[in-house]
Amino acid sequence: MGLIVPTTIHPEREDQPLPYEWFVGIDWGSQQHQVCILDRDRRLVGERTVDHDGASLAQRAAWLWTVSAGHPQRVAVAIEVPRGAIVEGLVERGFHVFAINPKQLDRFRDRHSVAGAKDDRRDAFVLADSVRTDRPSFRRLQLDAPHLLLLRELSRVEETLLEEFRRSANRLREQLHRFYPQMLQLCSAADEPWLWDLLHLAPTPAHAMLLSEEQVQRVLKAHRLRRLKAPAVLACLQAPGEGESPSDVAIVLSLPGVGRKITAWLFAEAAQPLAERDYQVLRTHGGVAPVTKQSGKRRQVVMRHGCNPRLRHALYHMARVAMQRDAHFSSVYAALRAKGQRHGQALRNIGDRLLRILMAMLRHRTCYDASRIRCAPVAQMGQKM
């Protein structure tokens, strides 16, 4: 007689529905989390507010363990944030945690309130009820391997540090624009360590006059810079401030349609492309560069939506004011509208043209001169966007 081996049906297989008895919704907050528990018949089992600290999170896990009578695999937990101490603590204890996109949660919320009402208790209830009725819409979360967790955190720390570095470099660049533009002639973005060492030796133009060629040479040697020579660097730093070419800020302010607020937005949102005179990056980030979609013989040019919204806003108002107050751009706008372009399309074309003019002005260190603007044919001003 043959031996019969019993077969175990794994509860985590996709073709076998998990026998969940309790459904938990957690509305995540930076300091407090709202928790709601429902049973299979949508009856409220319990709800409470949990602080975001180690002791409170442990008590919350113990509470869920008690409610489930020591069967965490029969508890489905729904949450918007797919990572962090809450998720990892619950998964480690055996609870099944599911993540949902905030946009999906917004649609589920409409089931319970067509008026759009929203609060923490309602969101926790909607999460619990949604994972009860629409579990396939959620994504089951699993703990990553420890080395992957370490890699994830290191990559996020690197991103945070790079963002802080860019902000600090932009702030330094703006300060140098105000009183020490000679430094920016050596490094326009003010983001290289050798320039910081040089700035430490000569923090003001007055200190630069006391700087020696040997001191500059030591800085260049320490950073292994061969493209720069100490005499040329010293001459640049000790150049008189009077009679200098206009600063980037003065050049931007000279454009029609640009005031202090638009200038601040441009430098706050696009300091690096401006420093590098990168026209293509500026027009892409500002949303004035169109997107071409082509499939076979079908070709379509549409407006670019993936861009920096604040920079798009700045370019829109820059073009709008230039159209209203400058005769040349007013005629360009009228010609574009006569060609059939809508108001927004025409302004994006004008914004693109202003960016091209601005890049030329920055490269040649000159301010805007309306008498030098030639009336190019409207057909050459770019495609419809």
Short mmCIF file of C-alpha atoms in Angstrom, two decimals:
data_model
loop_
_atom_site.label_atom_id
_atom_site.label_comp_id
_atom_site.label_asym_id
_atom_site.label_seq_id
_atom_site.Cartn_x
_atom_site.Cartn_y
_atom_site.Cartn_z
CA MET A 1 0.00 0.00 0.00
CA GLY A 2 1.39 3.37 -1.00
CA LEU A 3 2.10 6.16 1.44
CA ILE A 4 -0.26 9.15 1.10
CA VAL A 5 1.43 12.48 1.85
CA PRO A 6 -1.01 15.23 2.91
CA THR A 7 -0.89 18.35 0.75
CA THR A 8 -0.86 21.78 2.41
CA ILE A 9 -2.56 24.60 0.57
CA HIS A 10 -0.43 27.71 1.09
CA PRO A 11 -2.58 30.66 2.17
CA GLU A 12 -0.35 33.12 0.22
CA ARG A 13 -1.01 31.63 -3.22
CA GLU A 14 -2.82 34.05 -5.51
CA ASP A 15 -5.41 31.42 -6.55
CA GLN A 16 -6.41 30.82 -2.93
CA PRO A 17 -8.21 33.72 -1.18
CA LEU A 18 -6.76 34.55 2.20
CA PRO A 19 -9.20 33.88 5.07
CA TYR A 20 -9.01 37.34 6.59
CA GLU A 21 -11.27 37.95 9.56
CA TRP A 22 -10.24 41.50 10.46
CA PHE A 23 -9.45 44.49 8.27
CA VAL A 24 -7.38 47.37 9.59
CA GLY A 25 -7.03 50.84 8.09
CA ILE A 26 -4.16 53.09 9.21
CA ASP A 27 -4.23 56.76 8.24
CA TRP A 28 -0.56 57.69 8.50
CA GLY A 29 0.50 61.01 10.06
CA SER A 30 3.83 62.57 10.92
CA GLN A 31 3.06 62.59 14.67
CA GLN A 32 -0.10 60.52 15.12
CA HIS A 33 -1.82 57.68 13.23
CA GLN A 34 -5.53 56.89 13.17
CA VAL A 35 -6.33 53.15 13.31
CA CYS A 36 -9.68 51.53 12.49
CA ILE A 37 -10.58 47.80 12.69
CA LEU A 38 -13.53 46.19 10.89
CA ASP A 39 -14.69 42.58 10.83
CA ARG A 40 -15.82 40.62 7.79
CA ASP A 41 -19.36 42.01 8.14
CA ARG A 42 -18.15 45.63 8.19
CA ARG A 43 -18.85 46.03 11.88
CA LEU A 44 -16.54 48.38 13.76
CA VAL A 45 -14.34 46.37 16.12
CA GLY A 46 -12.29 49.26 17.44
CA GLU A 47 -10.49 52.48 16.63
CA ARG A 48 -7.87 54.60 18.33
CA THR A 49 -5.20 57.23 17.76
CA VAL A 50 -1.59 56.07 18.08
CA ASP A 51 1.42 58.34 18.63
CA HIS A 52 4.46 57.93 16.40
CA ASP A 53 6.92 56.61 18.97
CA GLY A 54 8.36 53.21 19.77
CA ALA A 55 6.22 52.45 22.82
CA SER A 56 2.94 53.48 21.16
CA LEU A 57 3.67 51.51 17.99
CA ALA A 58 4.45 48.42 20.09
CA GLN A 59 1.17 48.85 21.99
CA ARG A 60 -0.69 49.18 18.69
CA ALA A 61 0.84 45.90 17.45
CA ALA A 62 -0.06 44.19 20.73
CA TRP A 63 -3.63 45.47 20.45
CA LEU A 64 -3.97 44.03 16.93
CA TRP A 65 -2.45 40.77 18.14
CA THR A 66 -5.07 40.59 20.90
CA VAL A 67 -7.93 41.38 18.54
CA SER A 68 -6.79 38.63 16.15
CA ALA A 69 -6.47 36.14 19.03
CA GLY A 70 -2.86 35.50 18.11
CA HIS A 71 -3.52 34.91 14.40
CA PRO A 72 -1.87 37.89 12.62
CA GLN A 73 -2.07 36.12 9.26
CA ARG A 74 -5.85 36.60 9.42
CA VAL A 75 -5.49 40.39 9.64
CA ALA A 76 -5.27 42.56 6.49
CA VAL A 77 -3.78 45.99 7.16
CA ALA A 78 -4.20 48.81 4.62
CA ILE A 79 -1.93 51.87 4.60
CA GLU A 80 -0.86 54.53 2.10
CA VAL A 81 2.82 54.68 3.09
CA PRO A 82 4.57 51.50 1.86
CA ARG A 83 7.60 51.69 4.15
CA GLY A 84 8.79 52.81 7.56
CA ALA A 85 8.67 51.60 11.14
CA ILE A 86 4.91 50.98 11.09
CA VAL A 87 5.01 48.71 8.06
CA GLU A 88 8.17 46.87 9.06
CA GLY A 89 6.95 46.28 12.62
CA LEU A 90 3.63 44.81 11.46
CA VAL A 91 5.16 42.61 8.76
CA GLU A 92 7.75 41.25 11.21
CA ARG A 93 4.91 40.21 13.55
CA GLY A 94 3.16 38.29 10.77
CA PHE A 95 0.40 40.73 9.81
CA HIS A 96 -0.42 41.03 6.11
CA VAL A 97 0.14 44.66 5.12
CA PHE A 98 -1.19 46.12 1.88
CA ALA A 99 -0.30 49.47 0.33
CA ILE A 100 -2.54 51.62 -1.84
CA ASN A 101 -1.83 54.66 -3.97
CA PRO A 102 -3.24 57.91 -2.52
CA LYS A 103 -5.12 58.56 -5.79
CA GLN A 104 -6.86 55.19 -5.48
CA LEU A 105 -7.78 56.00 -1.89
CA ASP A 106 -9.28 59.28 -3.09
CA ARG A 107 -11.56 57.34 -5.45
CA PHE A 108 -12.54 54.89 -2.67
CA ARG A 109 -13.32 57.87 -0.45
CA ASP A 110 -15.97 59.03 -2.94
CA ARG A 111 -17.98 55.87 -2.13
CA HIS A 112 -18.52 57.08 1.41
CA SER A 113 -18.95 60.83 0.85
CA VAL A 114 -19.90 62.36 -2.48
CA ALA A 115 -19.42 65.80 -0.89
CA GLY A 116 -15.67 65.17 -0.62
CA ALA A 117 -15.52 65.25 3.18
CA LYS A 118 -12.14 64.17 4.57
CA ASP A 119 -10.72 63.58 8.03
CA ASP A 120 -8.36 61.08 9.67
CA ARG A 121 -11.07 58.84 11.13
CA ARG A 122 -12.93 58.67 7.82
CA ASP A 123 -9.73 57.85 5.91
CA ALA A 124 -8.84 55.04 8.32
CA PHE A 125 -12.36 53.59 7.92
CA VAL A 126 -12.19 53.91 4.10
CA LEU A 127 -8.83 52.09 4.06
CA ALA A 128 -10.15 49.24 6.19
CA ASP A 129 -13.37 48.92 4.19
CA SER A 130 -11.54 49.13 0.84
CA VAL A 131 -9.10 46.33 1.65
CA ARG A 132 -12.15 44.30 2.75
CA THR A 133 -13.98 44.72 -0.56
CA ASP A 134 -11.24 45.47 -3.14
CA ARG A 135 -8.12 43.68 -1.95
CA PRO A 136 -6.83 43.12 -5.55
CA SER A 137 -6.45 46.89 -5.82
CA PHE A 138 -3.88 46.80 -3.02
CA ARG A 139 -0.27 45.65 -3.18
CA ARG A 140 0.97 43.15 -0.60
CA LEU A 141 4.15 44.37 1.10
CA GLN A 142 7.10 42.18 2.02
CA LEU A 143 10.21 43.02 4.00
CA ASP A 144 13.31 43.55 1.89
CA ALA A 145 16.62 41.90 2.67
CA PRO A 146 18.74 43.84 5.21
CA HIS A 147 21.34 44.82 2.62
CA LEU A 148 18.59 46.21 0.38
CA LEU A 149 17.19 48.23 3.28
CA LEU A 150 20.66 49.64 3.88
CA LEU A 151 21.06 50.45 0.20
CA ARG A 152 17.68 52.18 0.11
CA GLU A 153 18.42 54.37 3.12
CA LEU A 154 21.88 55.28 1.85
CA SER A 155 20.49 56.27 -1.54
CA ARG A 156 17.86 58.47 0.12
CA VAL A 157 20.42 60.10 2.36
CA GLU A 158 22.55 60.78 -0.71
CA GLU A 159 19.59 62.40 -2.46
CA THR A 160 18.87 64.57 0.58
CA LEU A 161 22.50 65.65 0.86
CA LEU A 162 22.69 66.47 -2.86
CA GLU A 163 19.55 68.56 -2.61
CA GLU A 164 20.95 70.42 0.40
CA PHE A 165 24.24 70.89 -1.46
CA ARG A 166 22.46 72.48 -4.43
CA ARG A 167 20.53 74.80 -2.16
CA SER A 168 23.66 75.89 -0.33
CA ALA A 169 25.55 76.44 -3.60
CA ASN A 170 22.66 78.52 -4.95
CA ARG A 171 22.58 80.66 -1.80
CA LEU A 172 26.35 81.18 -2.01
CA ARG A 173 26.06 82.10 -5.67
CA GLU A 174 23.40 84.72 -4.95
CA GLN A 175 25.52 86.28 -2.21
CA LEU A 176 28.56 86.42 -4.50
CA HIS A 177 26.44 88.07 -7.17
CA ARG A 178 25.75 90.91 -4.79
CA PHE A 179 29.24 91.86 -3.70
CA TYR A 180 31.88 89.56 -5.21
CA PRO A 181 31.12 88.80 -8.89
CA GLN A 182 34.84 88.22 -9.61
CA MET A 183 34.54 84.83 -7.91
CA LEU A 184 31.74 83.78 -10.25
CA GLN A 185 33.92 84.50 -13.27
CA LEU A 186 36.11 81.64 -12.05
CA CYS A 187 33.22 79.26 -11.29
CA SER A 188 29.78 80.45 -12.39
CA ALA A 189 27.82 77.93 -10.28
CA ALA A 190 29.94 78.42 -7.10
CA ASP A 191 29.75 74.67 -6.48
CA GLU A 192 33.41 73.53 -6.66
CA PRO A 193 35.53 72.88 -3.54
CA TRP A 194 38.59 74.73 -4.84
CA LEU A 195 36.54 77.94 -5.09
CA TRP A 196 35.40 77.53 -1.49
CA ASP A 197 39.03 77.25 -0.36
CA LEU A 198 39.85 80.37 -2.35
CA LEU A 199 36.88 82.14 -0.79
CA HIS A 200 38.16 81.12 2.65
CA LEU A 201 41.46 82.87 1.88
CA ALA A 202 39.83 85.96 0.39
CA PRO A 203 36.21 86.30 1.62
CA THR A 204 35.83 89.86 0.25
CA PRO A 205 37.28 91.90 -2.63
CA ALA A 206 39.36 93.78 -0.06
CA HIS A 207 40.97 90.54 1.11
CA ALA A 208 41.62 89.59 -2.51
CA MET A 209 43.84 92.65 -2.91
CA LEU A 210 46.12 91.21 -0.18
CA LEU A 211 46.23 87.75 -1.70
CA SER A 212 49.54 86.49 -3.08
CA GLU A 213 50.22 84.39 -6.13
CA GLU A 214 51.80 81.69 -3.94
CA GLN A 215 48.60 81.32 -1.90
CA VAL A 216 46.53 80.90 -5.06
CA GLN A 217 49.04 78.40 -6.44
CA ARG A 218 48.77 76.26 -3.28
CA VAL A 219 44.97 76.08 -3.65
CA LEU A 220 45.21 75.09 -7.32
CA LYS A 221 47.88 72.49 -6.55
CA ALA A 222 45.89 71.01 -3.66
CA HIS A 223 42.93 70.43 -6.00
CA ARG A 224 45.14 69.37 -8.94
CA LEU A 225 43.82 72.07 -11.24
CA ARG A 226 45.90 72.54 -14.36
CA ARG A 227 43.39 74.38 -16.51
CA LEU A 228 43.80 77.50 -14.35
CA LYS A 229 46.97 79.46 -13.72
CA ALA A 230 47.66 81.34 -10.51
CA PRO A 231 48.47 84.71 -12.17
CA ALA A 232 45.23 84.64 -14.18
CA VAL A 233 43.16 83.72 -11.12
CA LEU A 234 44.77 86.45 -9.04
CA ALA A 235 44.22 89.03 -11.79
CA CYS A 236 40.55 88.07 -11.97
CA LEU A 237 40.06 88.38 -8.23
CA GLN A 238 41.87 91.71 -8.03
CA ALA A 239 40.07 93.26 -11.00
CA PRO A 240 38.37 96.55 -10.04
CA GLY A 241 34.67 96.42 -9.36
CA GLU A 242 33.84 99.60 -11.32
CA GLY A 243 33.03 99.28 -14.99
CA GLU A 244 32.25 95.57 -14.75
CA SER A 245 29.86 93.83 -17.05
CA PRO A 246 26.32 93.55 -15.67
CA SER A 247 25.51 90.70 -13.35
CA ASP A 248 23.17 87.85 -14.28
CA VAL A 249 20.46 89.39 -12.11
CA ALA A 250 20.74 92.76 -13.88
CA ILE A 251 20.61 91.05 -17.27
CA VAL A 252 17.47 89.08 -16.37
CA LEU A 253 15.80 92.20 -14.94
CA SER A 254 16.40 94.06 -18.21
CA LEU A 255 14.10 91.71 -20.15
CA PRO A 256 10.59 92.99 -20.92
CA GLY A 257 8.02 91.40 -18.67
CA VAL A 258 10.50 90.61 -15.87
CA GLY A 259 10.40 92.17 -12.42
CA ARG A 260 11.81 91.30 -9.03
CA LYS A 261 9.39 88.44 -8.33
CA ILE A 262 9.90 86.75 -11.72
CA THR A 263 13.68 87.15 -11.36
CA ALA A 264 13.56 85.56 -7.91
CA TRP A 265 11.55 82.63 -9.23
CA LEU A 266 13.89 82.09 -12.17
CA PHE A 267 17.00 81.96 -10.00
CA ALA A 268 15.29 79.95 -7.26
CA GLU A 269 14.01 77.27 -9.64
CA ALA A 270 16.66 77.28 -12.41
CA ALA A 271 19.91 78.60 -10.97
CA GLN A 272 22.08 75.87 -12.47
CA PRO A 273 20.72 76.04 -16.07
CA LEU A 274 21.05 79.83 -15.93
CA ALA A 275 24.62 79.57 -14.68
CA GLU A 276 25.46 77.03 -17.40
CA ARG A 277 23.58 79.02 -20.09
CA ASP A 278 21.69 75.83 -20.92
CA TYR A 279 18.78 76.89 -23.12
CA GLN A 280 17.46 73.35 -23.77
CA VAL A 281 17.26 72.46 -20.08
CA LEU A 282 15.55 75.76 -19.26
CA ARG A 283 12.88 75.41 -21.94
CA THR A 284 12.25 71.78 -20.95
CA HIS A 285 12.01 72.44 -17.21
CA GLY A 286 9.89 75.53 -17.89
CA GLY A 287 7.37 73.60 -20.01
CA VAL A 288 7.75 75.74 -23.16
CA ALA A 289 9.41 72.94 -25.13
CA PRO A 290 6.69 70.89 -26.87
CA VAL A 291 6.47 67.09 -26.81
CA THR A 292 6.35 65.25 -30.14
CA LYS A 293 4.42 61.98 -30.33
CA GLN A 294 4.92 59.99 -33.51
CA SER A 295 3.63 56.56 -34.52
CA GLY A 296 3.92 55.51 -38.14
CA LYS A 297 2.68 58.37 -40.30
CA ARG A 298 0.86 60.02 -37.43
CA ARG A 299 2.73 62.89 -35.78
CA GLN A 300 1.36 65.06 -32.98
CA VAL A 301 2.96 67.97 -31.11
CA VAL A 302 1.45 68.59 -27.68
CA MET A 303 2.07 70.69 -24.60
CA ARG A 304 4.67 69.44 -22.13
CA HIS A 305 3.13 68.61 -18.74
CA GLY A 306 6.19 67.08 -17.04
CA CYS A 307 8.01 70.21 -15.89
CA ASN A 308 8.70 72.46 -12.90
CA PRO A 309 5.30 74.13 -12.18
CA ARG A 310 6.84 77.19 -10.50
CA LEU A 311 9.21 77.77 -13.41
CA ARG A 312 6.31 77.30 -15.88
CA HIS A 313 4.32 79.86 -13.88
CA ALA A 314 7.21 82.35 -14.01
CA LEU A 315 7.69 81.96 -17.79
CA TYR A 316 3.95 82.30 -18.38
CA HIS A 317 3.73 85.64 -16.56
CA MET A 318 7.00 86.83 -18.12
CA ALA A 319 5.56 86.21 -21.60
CA ARG A 320 2.17 87.67 -20.67
CA VAL A 321 3.60 90.96 -19.38
CA ALA A 322 6.04 91.20 -22.30
CA MET A 323 3.12 90.78 -24.72
CA GLN A 324 1.17 93.52 -22.91
CA ARG A 325 3.95 96.09 -22.53
CA ASP A 326 6.41 95.53 -25.38
CA ALA A 327 5.42 96.52 -28.92
CA HIS A 328 7.56 93.84 -30.58
CA PHE A 329 6.18 90.94 -28.53
CA SER A 330 2.66 92.35 -28.84
CA SER A 331 2.96 92.10 -32.63
CA VAL A 332 4.43 88.60 -32.33
CA TYR A 333 1.47 87.56 -30.18
CA ALA A 334 -1.00 88.99 -32.69
CA ALA A 335 0.72 87.15 -35.55
CA LEU A 336 0.66 83.85 -33.66
CA ARG A 337 -3.04 84.21 -32.85
CA ALA A 338 -3.71 85.00 -36.52
CA LYS A 339 -2.04 81.68 -37.40
CA GLY A 340 -4.63 79.91 -35.25
CA GLN A 341 -2.71 79.39 -32.01
CA ARG A 342 -4.60 79.62 -28.74
CA HIS A 343 -3.71 82.14 -26.04
CA GLY A 344 -1.61 79.66 -24.04
CA GLN A 345 0.20 78.37 -27.13
CA ALA A 346 1.14 81.88 -28.21
CA LEU A 347 2.44 82.77 -24.75
CA ARG A 348 4.54 79.60 -24.60
CA ASN A 349 6.09 80.52 -27.95
CA ILE A 350 6.85 84.02 -26.66
CA GLY A 351 8.32 82.55 -23.47
CA ASP A 352 10.53 80.28 -25.57
CA ARG A 353 11.71 83.25 -27.64
CA LEU A 354 12.46 85.24 -24.46
CA LEU A 355 14.58 82.35 -23.18
CA ARG A 356 16.62 82.29 -26.39
CA ILE A 357 17.21 86.04 -26.13
CA LEU A 358 18.12 85.69 -22.44
CA MET A 359 20.70 82.99 -23.13
CA ALA A 360 22.34 85.15 -25.81
CA MET A 361 22.38 88.13 -23.42
CA LEU A 362 23.96 86.06 -20.64
CA ARG A 363 26.63 84.64 -22.95
CA HIS A 364 27.58 88.09 -24.24
CA ARG A 365 27.10 89.85 -20.86
CA THR A 366 24.75 92.48 -22.28
CA CYS A 367 21.38 93.82 -21.19
CA TYR A 368 18.24 93.83 -23.30
CA ASP A 369 18.18 96.37 -26.15
CA ALA A 370 14.84 96.57 -27.95
CA SER A 371 16.44 98.25 -30.97
CA ARG A 372 18.51 95.12 -31.69
CA ILE A 373 15.54 92.76 -31.87
CA ARG A 374 14.87 91.75 -35.45
CA CYS A 375 11.38 90.68 -36.44
CA ALA A 376 11.88 87.05 -37.41
CA PRO A 377 9.10 85.30 -39.33
CA VAL A 378 6.48 83.83 -37.04
CA ALA A 379 6.80 80.45 -38.77
CA GLN A 380 10.38 80.19 -37.45
CA MET A 381 9.40 80.69 -33.83
CA GLY A 382 8.71 77.04 -33.05
CA GLN A 383 5.94 74.58 -33.43
CA LYS A 384 2.54 74.76 -31.81
CA MET A 385 2.50 73.63 -28.23
#
